[in-house]
Coordinates of C-alpha atoms in Angstrom, one line a residue:
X1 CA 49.3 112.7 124.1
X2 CA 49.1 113.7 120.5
X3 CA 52.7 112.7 119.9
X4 CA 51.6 108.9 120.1
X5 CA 48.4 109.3 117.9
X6 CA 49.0 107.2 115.4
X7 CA 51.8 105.0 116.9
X8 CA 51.4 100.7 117.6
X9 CA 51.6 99.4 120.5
X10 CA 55.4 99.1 119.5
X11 CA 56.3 102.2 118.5
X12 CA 54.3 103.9 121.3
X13 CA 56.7 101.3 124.0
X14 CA 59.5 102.2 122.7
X15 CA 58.7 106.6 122.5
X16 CA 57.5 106.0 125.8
X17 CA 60.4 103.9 127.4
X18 CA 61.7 104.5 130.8
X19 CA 65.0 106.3 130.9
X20 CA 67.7 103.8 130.4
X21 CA 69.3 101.9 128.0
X22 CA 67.0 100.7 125.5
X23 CA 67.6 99.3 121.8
X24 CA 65.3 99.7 119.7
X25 CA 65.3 96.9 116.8
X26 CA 63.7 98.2 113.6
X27 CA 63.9 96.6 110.3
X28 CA 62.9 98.6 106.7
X29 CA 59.7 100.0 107.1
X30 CA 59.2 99.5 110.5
X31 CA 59.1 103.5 111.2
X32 CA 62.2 103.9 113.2
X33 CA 63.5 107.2 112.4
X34 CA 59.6 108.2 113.3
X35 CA 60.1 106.9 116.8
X36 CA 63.9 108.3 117.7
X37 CA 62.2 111.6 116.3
X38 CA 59.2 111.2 118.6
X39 CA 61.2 109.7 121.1
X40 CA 63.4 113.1 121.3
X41 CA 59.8 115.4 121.5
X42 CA 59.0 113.1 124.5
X43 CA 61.6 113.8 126.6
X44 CA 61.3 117.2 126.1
X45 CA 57.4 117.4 126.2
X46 CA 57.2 114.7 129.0
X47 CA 60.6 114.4 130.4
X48 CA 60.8 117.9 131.0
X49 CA 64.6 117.9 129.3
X50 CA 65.9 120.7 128.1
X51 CA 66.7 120.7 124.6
X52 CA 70.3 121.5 125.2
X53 CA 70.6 118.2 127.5
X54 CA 69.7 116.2 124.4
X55 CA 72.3 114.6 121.3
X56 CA 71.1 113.1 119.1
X57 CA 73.3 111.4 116.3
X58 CA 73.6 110.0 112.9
X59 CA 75.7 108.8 110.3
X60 CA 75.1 111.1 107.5
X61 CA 74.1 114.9 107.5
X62 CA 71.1 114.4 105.2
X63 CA 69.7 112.0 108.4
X64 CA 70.5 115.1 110.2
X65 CA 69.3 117.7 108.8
X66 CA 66.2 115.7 108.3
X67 CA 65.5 114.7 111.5
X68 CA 65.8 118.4 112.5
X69 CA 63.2 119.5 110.0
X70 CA 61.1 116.7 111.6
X71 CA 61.5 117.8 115.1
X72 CA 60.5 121.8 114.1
X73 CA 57.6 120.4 112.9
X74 CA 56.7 118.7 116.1
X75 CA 57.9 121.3 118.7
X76 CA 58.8 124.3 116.8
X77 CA 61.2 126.9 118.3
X78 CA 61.3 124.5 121.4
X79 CA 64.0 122.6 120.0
X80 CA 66.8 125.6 120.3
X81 CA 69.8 123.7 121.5
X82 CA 69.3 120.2 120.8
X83 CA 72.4 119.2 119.4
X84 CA 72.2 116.9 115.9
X85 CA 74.9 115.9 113.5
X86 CA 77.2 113.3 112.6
X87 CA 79.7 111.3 114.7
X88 CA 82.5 113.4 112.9
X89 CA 80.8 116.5 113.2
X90 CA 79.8 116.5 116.8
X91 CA 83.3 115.1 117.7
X92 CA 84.7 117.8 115.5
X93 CA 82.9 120.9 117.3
X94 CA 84.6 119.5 121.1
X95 CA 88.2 118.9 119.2
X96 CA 87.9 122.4 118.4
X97 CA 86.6 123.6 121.7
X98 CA 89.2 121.4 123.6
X99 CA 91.9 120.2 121.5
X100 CA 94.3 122.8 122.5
X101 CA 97.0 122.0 125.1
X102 CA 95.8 119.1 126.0
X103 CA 97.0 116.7 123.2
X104 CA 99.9 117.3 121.9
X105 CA 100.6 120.7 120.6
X106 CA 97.5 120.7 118.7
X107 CA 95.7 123.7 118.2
X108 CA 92.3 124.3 117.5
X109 CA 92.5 125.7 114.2
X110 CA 93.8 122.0 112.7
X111 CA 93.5 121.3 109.3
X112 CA 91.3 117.7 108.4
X113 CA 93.0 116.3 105.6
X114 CA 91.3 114.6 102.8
X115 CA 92.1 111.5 100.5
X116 CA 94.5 113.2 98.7
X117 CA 96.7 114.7 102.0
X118 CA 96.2 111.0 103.2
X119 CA 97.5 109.2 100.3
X120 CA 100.9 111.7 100.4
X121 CA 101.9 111.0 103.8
X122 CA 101.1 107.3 103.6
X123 CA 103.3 107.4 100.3
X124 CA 106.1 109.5 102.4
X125 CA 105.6 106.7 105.6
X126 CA 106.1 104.2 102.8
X127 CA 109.0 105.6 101.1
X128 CA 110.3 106.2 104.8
X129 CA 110.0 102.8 105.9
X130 CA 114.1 100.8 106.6
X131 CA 112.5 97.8 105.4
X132 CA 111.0 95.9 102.3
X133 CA 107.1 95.4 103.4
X134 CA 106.1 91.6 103.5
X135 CA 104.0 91.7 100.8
X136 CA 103.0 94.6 98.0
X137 CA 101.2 97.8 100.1
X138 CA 100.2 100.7 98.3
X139 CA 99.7 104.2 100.0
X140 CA 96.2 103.3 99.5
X141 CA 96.1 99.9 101.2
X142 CA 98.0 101.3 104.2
X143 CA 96.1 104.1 104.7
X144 CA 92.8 101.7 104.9
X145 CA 95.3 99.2 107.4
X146 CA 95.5 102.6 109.8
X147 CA 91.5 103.1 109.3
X148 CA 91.1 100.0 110.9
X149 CA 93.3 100.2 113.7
X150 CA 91.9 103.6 114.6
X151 CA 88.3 102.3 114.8
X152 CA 90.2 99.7 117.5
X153 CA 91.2 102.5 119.3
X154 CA 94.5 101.8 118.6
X155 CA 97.6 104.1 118.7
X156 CA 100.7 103.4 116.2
X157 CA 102.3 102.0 120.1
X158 CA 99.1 99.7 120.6
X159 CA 99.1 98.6 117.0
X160 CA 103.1 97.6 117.3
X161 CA 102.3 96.0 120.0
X162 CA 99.3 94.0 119.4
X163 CA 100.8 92.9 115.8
X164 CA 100.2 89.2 115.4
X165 CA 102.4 89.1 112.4
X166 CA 105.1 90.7 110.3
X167 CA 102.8 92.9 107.8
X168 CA 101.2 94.3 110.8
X169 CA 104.2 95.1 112.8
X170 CA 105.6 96.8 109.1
X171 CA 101.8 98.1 109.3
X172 CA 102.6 100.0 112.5
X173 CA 106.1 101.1 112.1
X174 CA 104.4 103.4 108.9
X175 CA 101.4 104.1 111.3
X176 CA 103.3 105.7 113.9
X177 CA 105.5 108.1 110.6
X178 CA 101.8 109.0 109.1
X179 CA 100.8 110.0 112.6
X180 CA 103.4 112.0 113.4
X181 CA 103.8 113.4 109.5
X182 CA 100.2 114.7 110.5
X183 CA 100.8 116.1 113.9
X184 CA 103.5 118.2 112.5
X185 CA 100.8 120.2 110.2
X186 CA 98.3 120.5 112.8
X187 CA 95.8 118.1 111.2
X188 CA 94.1 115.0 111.5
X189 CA 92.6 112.5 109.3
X190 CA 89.1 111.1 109.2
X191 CA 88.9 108.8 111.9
X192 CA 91.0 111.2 114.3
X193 CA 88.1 112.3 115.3
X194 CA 86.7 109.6 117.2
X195 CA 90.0 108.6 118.1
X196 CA 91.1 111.2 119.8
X197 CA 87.9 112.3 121.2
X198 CA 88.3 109.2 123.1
X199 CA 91.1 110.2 124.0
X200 CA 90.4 113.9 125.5
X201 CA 87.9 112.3 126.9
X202 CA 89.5 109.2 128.7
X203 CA 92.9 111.3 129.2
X204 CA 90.6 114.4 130.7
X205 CA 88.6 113.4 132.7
X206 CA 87.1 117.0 134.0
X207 CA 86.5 117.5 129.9
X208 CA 84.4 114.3 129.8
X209 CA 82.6 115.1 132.9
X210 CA 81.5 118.4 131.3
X211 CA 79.9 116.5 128.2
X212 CA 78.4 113.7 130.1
X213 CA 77.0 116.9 132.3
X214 CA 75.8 119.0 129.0
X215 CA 74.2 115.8 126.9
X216 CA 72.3 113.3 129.8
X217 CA 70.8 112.4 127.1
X218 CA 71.9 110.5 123.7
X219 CA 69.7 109.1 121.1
X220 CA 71.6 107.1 118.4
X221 CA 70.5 106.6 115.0
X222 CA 70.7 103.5 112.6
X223 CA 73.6 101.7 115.4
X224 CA 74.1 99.0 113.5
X225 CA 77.0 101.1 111.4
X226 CA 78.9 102.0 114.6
X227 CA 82.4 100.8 114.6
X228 CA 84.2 99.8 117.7
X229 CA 85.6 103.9 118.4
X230 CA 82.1 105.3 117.9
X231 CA 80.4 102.4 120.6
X232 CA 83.1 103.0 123.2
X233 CA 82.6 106.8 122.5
X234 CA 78.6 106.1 123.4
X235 CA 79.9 104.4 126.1
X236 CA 81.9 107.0 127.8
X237 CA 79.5 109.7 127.6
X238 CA 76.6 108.0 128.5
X239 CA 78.6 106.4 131.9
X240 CA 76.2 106.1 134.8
X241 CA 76.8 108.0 137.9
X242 CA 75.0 108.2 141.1
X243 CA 73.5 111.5 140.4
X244 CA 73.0 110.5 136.5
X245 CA 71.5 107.4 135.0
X246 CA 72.5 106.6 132.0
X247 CA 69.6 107.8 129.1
X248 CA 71.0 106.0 125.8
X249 CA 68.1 105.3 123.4
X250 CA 69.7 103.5 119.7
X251 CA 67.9 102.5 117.0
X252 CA 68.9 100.1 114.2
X253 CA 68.9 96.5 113.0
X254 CA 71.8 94.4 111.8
X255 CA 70.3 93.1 109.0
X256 CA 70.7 96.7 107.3
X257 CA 74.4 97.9 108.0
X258 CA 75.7 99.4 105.1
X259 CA 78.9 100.7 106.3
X260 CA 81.3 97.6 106.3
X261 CA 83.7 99.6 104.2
X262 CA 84.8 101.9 107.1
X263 CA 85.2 99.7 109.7
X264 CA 81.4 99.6 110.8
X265 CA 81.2 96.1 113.5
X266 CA 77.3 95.2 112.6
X267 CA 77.7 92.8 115.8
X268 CA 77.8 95.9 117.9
X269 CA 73.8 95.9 118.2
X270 CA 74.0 92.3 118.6
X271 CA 75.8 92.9 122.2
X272 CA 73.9 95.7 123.1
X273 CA 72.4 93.8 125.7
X274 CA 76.1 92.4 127.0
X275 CA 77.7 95.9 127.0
X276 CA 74.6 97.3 128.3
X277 CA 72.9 94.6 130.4
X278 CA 70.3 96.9 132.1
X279 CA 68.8 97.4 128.6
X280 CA 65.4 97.1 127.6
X281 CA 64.9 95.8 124.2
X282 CA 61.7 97.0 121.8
X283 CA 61.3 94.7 118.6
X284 CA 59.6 96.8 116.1
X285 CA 57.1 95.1 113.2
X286 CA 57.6 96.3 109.8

């Protein structure tokens, strides 16, 4: 196959993997975005998938639009209906689909508010709150406290409940204001959108059949940035079933996260194998 001229023994394991599981570890210069590329022409070319039955995802649209470019060059107009982007982005395109009347009173023309419409409703859930905070919180250092707990998957009820201590409990009390502050204008934040992805998904479970149905296949790029929201995401749509094996293929190393500052868990990739015990594991050389 001309797709693995070129390729080490490695690289050419891991493009050629049998459909399961498999974690690809792949330090700097080690050629990983090659193989997730090549890896995503195989399945088509030798997989016989259809391009629409593949998703393929990254953490920034550059890696995105690249990896699209990449995959033209390989297959040309074959690749119609593959589906690339971001977390956000993908998650984004099914709130919008699917949002309406099923959470809340959400519509699907929401509004994602930036930094700015962040830091005002913090600053009103603040202002808002009956009691003095434990200790000096600024709009901004709230708004990174609910960040966190949303990439826990956890709702302002959760987060009151699981509070191991009084700034956290104060924490959730504003958590639960912001939240509603921001149903009431139709809009999310950031990190809704894995949140309550998750949610459609685990609350709707027809809706979540229809993606695990559309994408049998996901191929995840540079893992070692996932947070906790994004894995368990991964995790739902890429659920086994007795007419659907599960096809995850992620790249990354832990070694190279970068994302720390938005809740990224670089110990994800390190239980890979725990999470996902049927997985084969292909050590790249760099």
């Amino acid at each position: 196959m001309t797709l693995l001229n070129g390729l080490n023994p490695e690289q050419r394991a891991a493009v050629t993997a049998p459909i399961g599981p498999v974690l690809v570890r792949a330090g700097a210069g080690s050629g990983k975005t090659r193989v997730l590329t090549l890896r995503i022409a195989y399945l088509i070319e030798q997989q016989n998938a259809a391009p629409g039955s593949i998703l393929a995802l990254t953490f920034t649209n550059k890696a995105a639009k690249e990896m699209r470019e990449r995959l033209r060059g390989l297959l040309g107009t074959r690749v119609r209906g593959l589906s690339t982007g971001t977390f956000h982005a993908m998650c984004g395109k099914i709130l919008r689909a699917e949002i309406a009347g099923r959470l809340g009173h959400y519509t699907a023309d929401f509004t994602i508010y930036g930094s700015d419409e962040q830091v005002q409703l913090a600053a009103d859930a603040l202002d808002a709150a009956k009691e003095r905070p434990p200790t000096l919180l600024e709009p901004e250092d709230l708004i990174r406290q609910i960040s966190r707990a949303k990439s826990r998957l956890l709702s302002p009820r959760l987060a009151a409940r699981f509070a191991k201590d009084p700034l956290e409990a104060f924490v959730a009390g504003c958590y639960r204001r912001y939240q509603a502050a921001l149903a009431r204008h139709n809009a999310l934040d950031f990190d809704d959108m894995i949140l309550m992805t998750h949610q459609l998904f685990s609350e709707h479970p027809d809706v979540l059949e229809e993606y695990q149905a559309k994408w049998r296949h996901v191929l995840v790029d540079e893992y070692q940035d996932t947070d906790p929201s994004q894995h368990a995401l991964i995790e739902l749509l890429t659920r086994p079933s007795a007419a659907r094996p599960r096809s995850l293929f992620a790249v990354g190393d832990g070694m190279q996260a970068i994302y720390g500052f938005r809740n990224a868990d670089h110990t994800i990739i390190e239980r890979f194998q725990h999470d996902f015990p049927e997985a084969s594991v292909i050590e790249l050389a760099t």
